[in-house]
Short mmCIF file of C-alpha atoms in Angstrom, two decimals:
data_model
loop_
_atom_site.label_atom_id
_atom_site.label_comp_id
_atom_site.label_asym_id
_atom_site.label_seq_id
_atom_site.Cartn_x
_atom_site.Cartn_y
_atom_site.Cartn_z
CA MET A 23 87.89 118.58 84.79
CA ALA A 24 84.70 117.02 86.08
CA PHE A 25 84.75 119.28 89.13
CA VAL A 26 85.23 122.36 86.93
CA LEU A 27 82.19 121.32 84.92
CA GLY A 28 80.30 120.84 88.18
CA PHE A 29 81.19 124.34 89.38
CA ILE A 30 80.13 125.88 86.06
CA PHE A 31 76.81 124.04 86.07
CA LEU A 32 76.16 124.99 89.71
CA LYS A 33 77.01 128.64 89.07
CA ILE A 34 74.57 128.82 86.15
CA TRP A 35 71.82 127.22 88.25
CA LEU A 36 72.41 129.59 91.18
CA LEU A 37 72.29 132.64 88.91
CA ARG A 38 68.93 131.51 87.59
CA SER A 39 67.33 130.35 90.84
CA GLN A 40 68.79 132.46 93.70
CA SER A 41 69.46 136.07 94.48
CA LYS A 42 72.95 137.26 93.56
CA GLU A 43 74.09 137.58 97.20
CA LEU A 44 72.69 134.24 98.39
CA GLY A 45 73.88 132.46 95.27
CA LYS A 46 77.42 133.75 95.84
CA LYS A 47 77.39 132.53 99.46
CA ILE A 48 76.16 129.07 98.48
CA PHE A 49 78.70 128.83 95.66
CA ASP A 50 81.54 129.88 97.99
CA ALA A 51 80.40 127.27 100.53
CA VAL A 52 80.51 124.54 97.88
CA VAL A 53 83.95 125.62 96.66
CA ASN A 54 85.33 125.65 100.22
CA SER A 55 83.74 122.26 100.91
CA VAL A 56 85.43 120.72 97.87
CA PHE A 57 88.72 122.33 98.90
CA TRP A 58 88.56 120.86 102.40
CA GLY A 59 87.48 117.52 101.00
CA PHE A 60 90.51 117.55 98.72
CA LEU A 61 92.84 118.33 101.64
CA ILE A 62 91.32 115.51 103.69
CA TRP A 63 91.71 113.12 100.74
CA LYS A 64 95.37 114.06 100.30
CA GLY A 65 96.12 114.12 104.04
CA SER A 66 94.32 110.85 104.73
CA LEU A 67 97.48 109.03 103.65
CA LEU A 68 99.04 110.15 106.92
CA LEU A 69 96.20 108.49 108.81
CA LEU A 70 95.95 105.35 106.68
CA GLU A 71 99.64 104.75 105.92
CA PRO A 72 101.64 106.59 108.62
CA LYS A 73 104.72 104.37 108.20
CA LEU A 74 104.97 105.14 104.50
CA VAL A 75 104.65 108.87 105.13
CA ILE A 76 107.30 108.76 107.83
CA ASP A 77 109.63 106.84 105.51
CA SER A 78 108.95 109.27 102.68
CA PRO A 79 107.20 112.59 103.50
CA LEU A 80 107.09 113.25 99.74
CA SER A 81 104.31 110.66 99.61
CA LEU A 82 101.91 113.38 100.76
CA LEU A 83 102.76 115.35 97.64
CA TYR A 84 102.51 112.53 95.10
CA PHE A 85 99.89 110.20 96.61
CA THR A 86 96.48 110.23 98.29
CA GLY A 87 94.68 107.94 100.69
CA GLY A 88 93.18 106.05 97.75
CA THR A 89 89.58 104.86 97.86
CA LYS A 90 89.32 104.99 101.66
CA GLY A 91 90.81 108.46 101.67
CA LEU A 92 88.34 109.56 98.99
CA ILE A 93 85.44 108.39 101.14
CA LEU A 94 86.83 110.36 104.10
CA GLY A 95 87.26 113.41 101.86
CA ILE A 96 83.67 113.22 100.60
CA LEU A 97 82.31 112.85 104.13
CA GLY A 98 84.43 115.78 105.29
CA ALA A 99 83.22 117.96 102.42
CA ILE A 100 79.57 117.09 103.12
CA ILE A 101 79.90 117.81 106.84
CA TYR A 102 81.66 121.13 106.18
CA PHE A 103 78.98 122.21 103.68
CA PHE A 104 76.18 121.21 106.07
CA PHE A 105 77.51 123.33 108.94
CA LYS A 106 78.32 126.22 106.60
CA ALA A 107 74.79 126.07 105.20
CA ARG A 108 73.34 126.10 108.72
CA LYS A 109 75.26 129.30 109.44
CA LEU A 110 73.68 130.81 106.34
CA LYS A 111 70.31 129.69 107.76
CA LEU A 112 69.44 127.65 104.71
CA THR A 113 66.51 125.24 104.85
CA ASN A 114 67.09 121.51 104.39
CA PHE A 115 65.67 121.77 100.88
CA MET A 116 68.04 124.62 99.99
CA ILE A 117 70.95 122.53 101.32
CA LEU A 118 69.92 119.40 99.46
CA GLN A 119 69.15 121.05 96.12
CA PRO A 120 72.59 122.56 95.28
CA THR A 121 74.31 119.48 96.72
CA LEU A 122 72.46 117.12 94.41
CA ILE A 123 72.85 119.42 91.41
CA PHE A 124 76.60 119.76 91.95
CA LEU A 125 77.11 116.02 92.51
CA PHE A 126 75.01 115.16 89.46
CA ALA A 127 77.02 117.57 87.29
CA VAL A 128 80.37 116.25 88.58
CA MET A 129 79.42 112.58 88.18
CA SER A 130 77.98 113.17 84.71
CA GLY A 131 81.07 115.08 83.67
CA TYR A 132 83.31 112.39 85.10
CA PHE A 133 81.41 109.63 83.29
CA LEU A 134 81.58 111.40 79.93
CA LEU A 135 85.24 112.41 80.29
CA ASN A 136 86.22 108.94 81.47
CA LEU A 137 84.38 107.43 78.50
CA VAL A 138 86.33 109.60 76.06
CA LEU A 139 89.72 109.28 77.77
CA THR A 140 89.37 105.54 78.30
CA GLU A 141 88.89 105.04 74.56
CA LYS A 142 92.17 106.83 73.92
CA HIS A 143 94.07 105.41 76.86
CA PRO A 144 92.66 101.95 77.61
CA LYS A 145 93.16 100.22 80.91
CA VAL A 146 94.88 96.86 81.18
CA SER A 147 93.32 94.71 78.47
CA PRO A 148 91.87 91.28 79.30
CA SER A 149 94.40 88.52 78.70
CA SER A 150 92.09 86.85 76.20
CA THR A 151 92.56 89.77 73.79
CA MET A 152 96.34 89.81 74.01
CA GLN A 153 98.45 88.17 71.35
CA ALA A 154 102.20 87.70 71.71
CA GLY A 155 103.47 89.33 68.55
CA LYS A 156 106.61 91.19 67.66
CA ILE A 157 109.16 92.17 70.26
CA GLY A 158 108.52 95.72 71.41
CA LEU A 159 107.13 98.00 74.10
CA GLU A 160 103.54 98.41 72.90
CA GLU A 161 100.74 96.63 74.73
CA GLY A 162 100.55 93.11 73.36
CA ASN A 163 104.22 92.97 72.33
CA THR A 164 106.67 90.49 73.77
CA VAL A 165 108.93 92.48 76.07
CA PRO A 166 112.56 92.85 74.86
CA ASP A 167 114.94 90.64 76.80
CA PHE A 168 117.99 91.92 78.66
CA GLN A 169 120.21 91.07 81.57
CA LEU A 170 121.68 93.35 84.24
CA MET A 171 123.61 92.96 87.44
CA THR A 172 122.08 93.77 90.81
CA ILE A 173 123.83 95.83 93.48
CA ASP A 174 124.93 92.60 95.18
CA GLY A 175 126.49 91.22 91.99
CA THR A 176 123.72 88.82 90.92
CA VAL A 177 122.98 88.70 87.19
CA ILE A 178 119.27 88.79 86.38
CA LYS A 179 117.86 88.05 82.95
CA LEU A 180 114.34 89.27 82.26
CA SER A 181 113.36 86.15 80.29
CA ASP A 182 114.13 84.06 83.39
CA MET A 183 111.11 85.72 85.01
CA ARG A 184 108.67 83.90 82.69
CA GLY A 185 105.91 82.37 84.74
CA LYS A 186 105.80 85.43 87.03
CA LYS A 187 103.99 88.73 86.70
CA VAL A 188 106.60 91.49 86.66
CA ILE A 189 106.68 95.19 87.39
CA LEU A 190 109.69 96.68 85.64
CA ASN A 191 110.44 100.03 87.27
CA PHE A 192 112.98 102.64 86.10
CA TRP A 193 114.16 105.09 88.74
CA ALA A 194 117.04 107.17 90.15
CA THR A 195 118.03 108.30 93.65
CA TRP A 196 117.89 112.00 92.68
CA CYS A 197 114.29 111.77 91.43
CA PRO A 198 111.74 113.13 94.02
CA PRO A 199 108.72 111.12 92.78
CA CYS A 200 110.94 108.00 92.69
CA LYS A 201 111.86 108.59 96.34
CA ALA A 202 108.19 108.88 97.20
CA GLU A 203 107.37 105.70 95.28
CA ILE A 204 110.11 103.51 96.80
CA PRO A 205 108.45 102.88 100.23
CA HIS A 206 105.21 101.93 98.48
CA MET A 207 107.11 99.50 96.27
CA GLN A 208 108.77 97.91 99.29
CA ASP A 209 105.44 97.59 101.10
CA PHE A 210 103.89 96.05 97.99
CA TYR A 211 106.82 93.65 97.48
CA GLU A 212 106.75 92.36 101.05
CA ALA A 213 103.12 91.32 100.65
CA GLN A 214 103.63 89.36 97.40
CA ASP A 215 104.16 85.69 96.70
CA LYS A 216 107.66 85.77 95.19
CA ASN A 217 106.85 82.67 93.12
CA MET A 218 104.07 84.56 91.36
CA VAL A 219 105.14 88.22 91.32
CA GLU A 220 108.46 89.97 90.83
CA LEU A 221 109.46 93.60 91.11
CA LEU A 222 112.61 94.67 89.27
CA ALA A 223 113.79 98.20 90.03
CA ILE A 224 116.24 99.32 87.35
CA ASN A 225 118.37 102.18 88.55
CA LEU A 226 119.51 104.55 85.81
CA THR A 227 123.05 104.37 87.15
CA SER A 228 124.54 106.30 84.25
CA SER A 229 122.74 109.38 85.62
CA GLU A 230 123.92 108.84 89.22
CA LYS A 231 127.08 110.24 90.82
CA ASN A 232 128.42 106.74 91.37
CA THR A 233 127.32 103.20 92.12
CA GLN A 234 128.13 103.53 95.81
CA SER A 235 125.49 106.23 96.28
CA VAL A 236 122.88 103.80 94.93
CA LYS A 237 124.03 101.07 97.32
CA GLU A 238 123.83 103.48 100.26
CA PHE A 239 120.34 104.56 99.20
CA VAL A 240 119.15 100.93 99.08
CA LYS A 241 120.78 100.08 102.41
CA GLU A 242 119.36 103.12 104.23
CA ARG A 243 115.84 102.20 103.16
CA ASN A 244 116.20 98.44 103.76
CA LEU A 245 114.98 97.58 100.28
CA THR A 246 114.59 93.85 99.65
CA PHE A 247 113.38 93.80 96.02
CA PRO A 248 116.03 93.37 93.29
CA VAL A 249 117.73 96.64 92.32
CA LEU A 250 119.45 96.37 88.95
CA LEU A 251 122.15 98.75 87.72
CA ASP A 252 121.86 100.20 84.24
CA GLN A 253 125.38 101.54 84.24
CA ASP A 254 125.59 102.34 80.52
CA GLY A 255 122.06 103.70 80.23
CA ASP A 256 121.31 101.32 77.36
CA ILE A 257 118.31 99.60 78.95
CA GLY A 258 116.73 102.87 80.08
CA SER A 259 117.05 104.24 76.55
CA ARG A 260 115.71 101.03 74.99
CA PHE A 261 112.67 101.11 77.29
CA GLN A 262 112.08 104.82 76.67
CA ALA A 263 112.45 105.78 80.33
CA ILE A 264 112.61 109.47 79.52
CA THR A 265 110.41 110.62 82.38
CA ILE A 266 110.96 108.75 85.62
CA PRO A 267 109.65 106.84 87.35
CA THR A 268 108.48 104.80 84.39
CA SER A 269 107.13 101.28 84.88
CA TYR A 270 106.06 98.41 82.63
CA LEU A 271 103.54 95.79 83.68
CA ILE A 272 104.49 92.43 82.17
CA ASP A 273 102.35 89.31 82.45
CA SER A 274 103.54 85.78 83.18
CA LYS A 275 103.97 85.10 79.44
CA GLY A 276 106.37 87.98 78.98
CA ILE A 277 103.86 90.24 77.25
CA VAL A 278 103.72 93.99 77.89
CA ARG A 279 100.34 94.80 79.36
CA LYS A 280 100.72 98.43 80.35
CA LYS A 281 103.18 101.33 80.58
CA ILE A 282 102.85 103.66 83.55
CA VAL A 283 104.61 107.02 83.60
CA GLY A 284 104.77 108.56 87.06
CA PRO A 285 104.82 107.23 90.63
CA MET A 286 102.57 104.36 91.75
CA ASP A 287 101.34 103.59 95.24
CA LYS A 288 100.69 100.18 96.78
CA GLU A 289 96.97 100.24 95.98
CA MET A 290 97.62 100.96 92.31
CA MET A 291 100.20 98.17 92.06
CA ASN A 292 97.78 95.69 93.62
CA GLN A 293 95.03 96.70 91.21
CA LEU A 294 97.31 96.33 88.21
CA MET A 295 98.42 92.88 89.33
CA GLU A 296 94.84 91.73 89.81
CA ASN A 297 94.12 92.55 86.16
CA VAL A 298 96.85 90.39 84.61
CA ASP A 299 97.63 86.68 84.47
#
């Protein structure tokens, strides 16, 4: 949305300050630069996390290279625009002026939109503002307790995780974004202190062909985090896992801190964990 605002602002400025033909060429160069920057940002995951992409090619569809990838994308866009502008024989001032105007419009739009959207959808709240109240799924509620069996027959009770920060993830083997998320979850899990952080992946087994297919999926991908089987679908329904993957971030006191709908990558999981106690 911020980029759309930037394009609109740039187009208006070009119409007022440049000839129609030159303005169109500059605008097209900016659009193409942003397009190539976006491709570099998306494709940077292959450069930064090749193992994850090899394990799950769908990662390229659902994830980006994160902050590092964004920097690469911005540099790529700037370089492309510079060489394109040189071909148009633009002076340094004519190159700098639309660049600064476009960036100013995008950043201003992003700041204003983020301010509005953040008020409606707050980020993880500081622990000092959280109060353990009624049992429920809203931020600040004590997470409902349950127990499920893992694929190896171990019974896990959520309340036994108190003292650890927990990511509660609902997924299925037939879900494309879940498949893309799984390697990132494994990479994240391997890097964690198991005494401080736990990752519980609850498979919606009632929607699977059979339990064996889930076991084969886990074995093929060498997953080491606990995979729990929701064979009756009760827990998925209770936790409103309508769209999957759906995850809940739970702090060490058993309080729901955030609900995330959609796939997460390793960087996002790390950031979420840093913001909770």
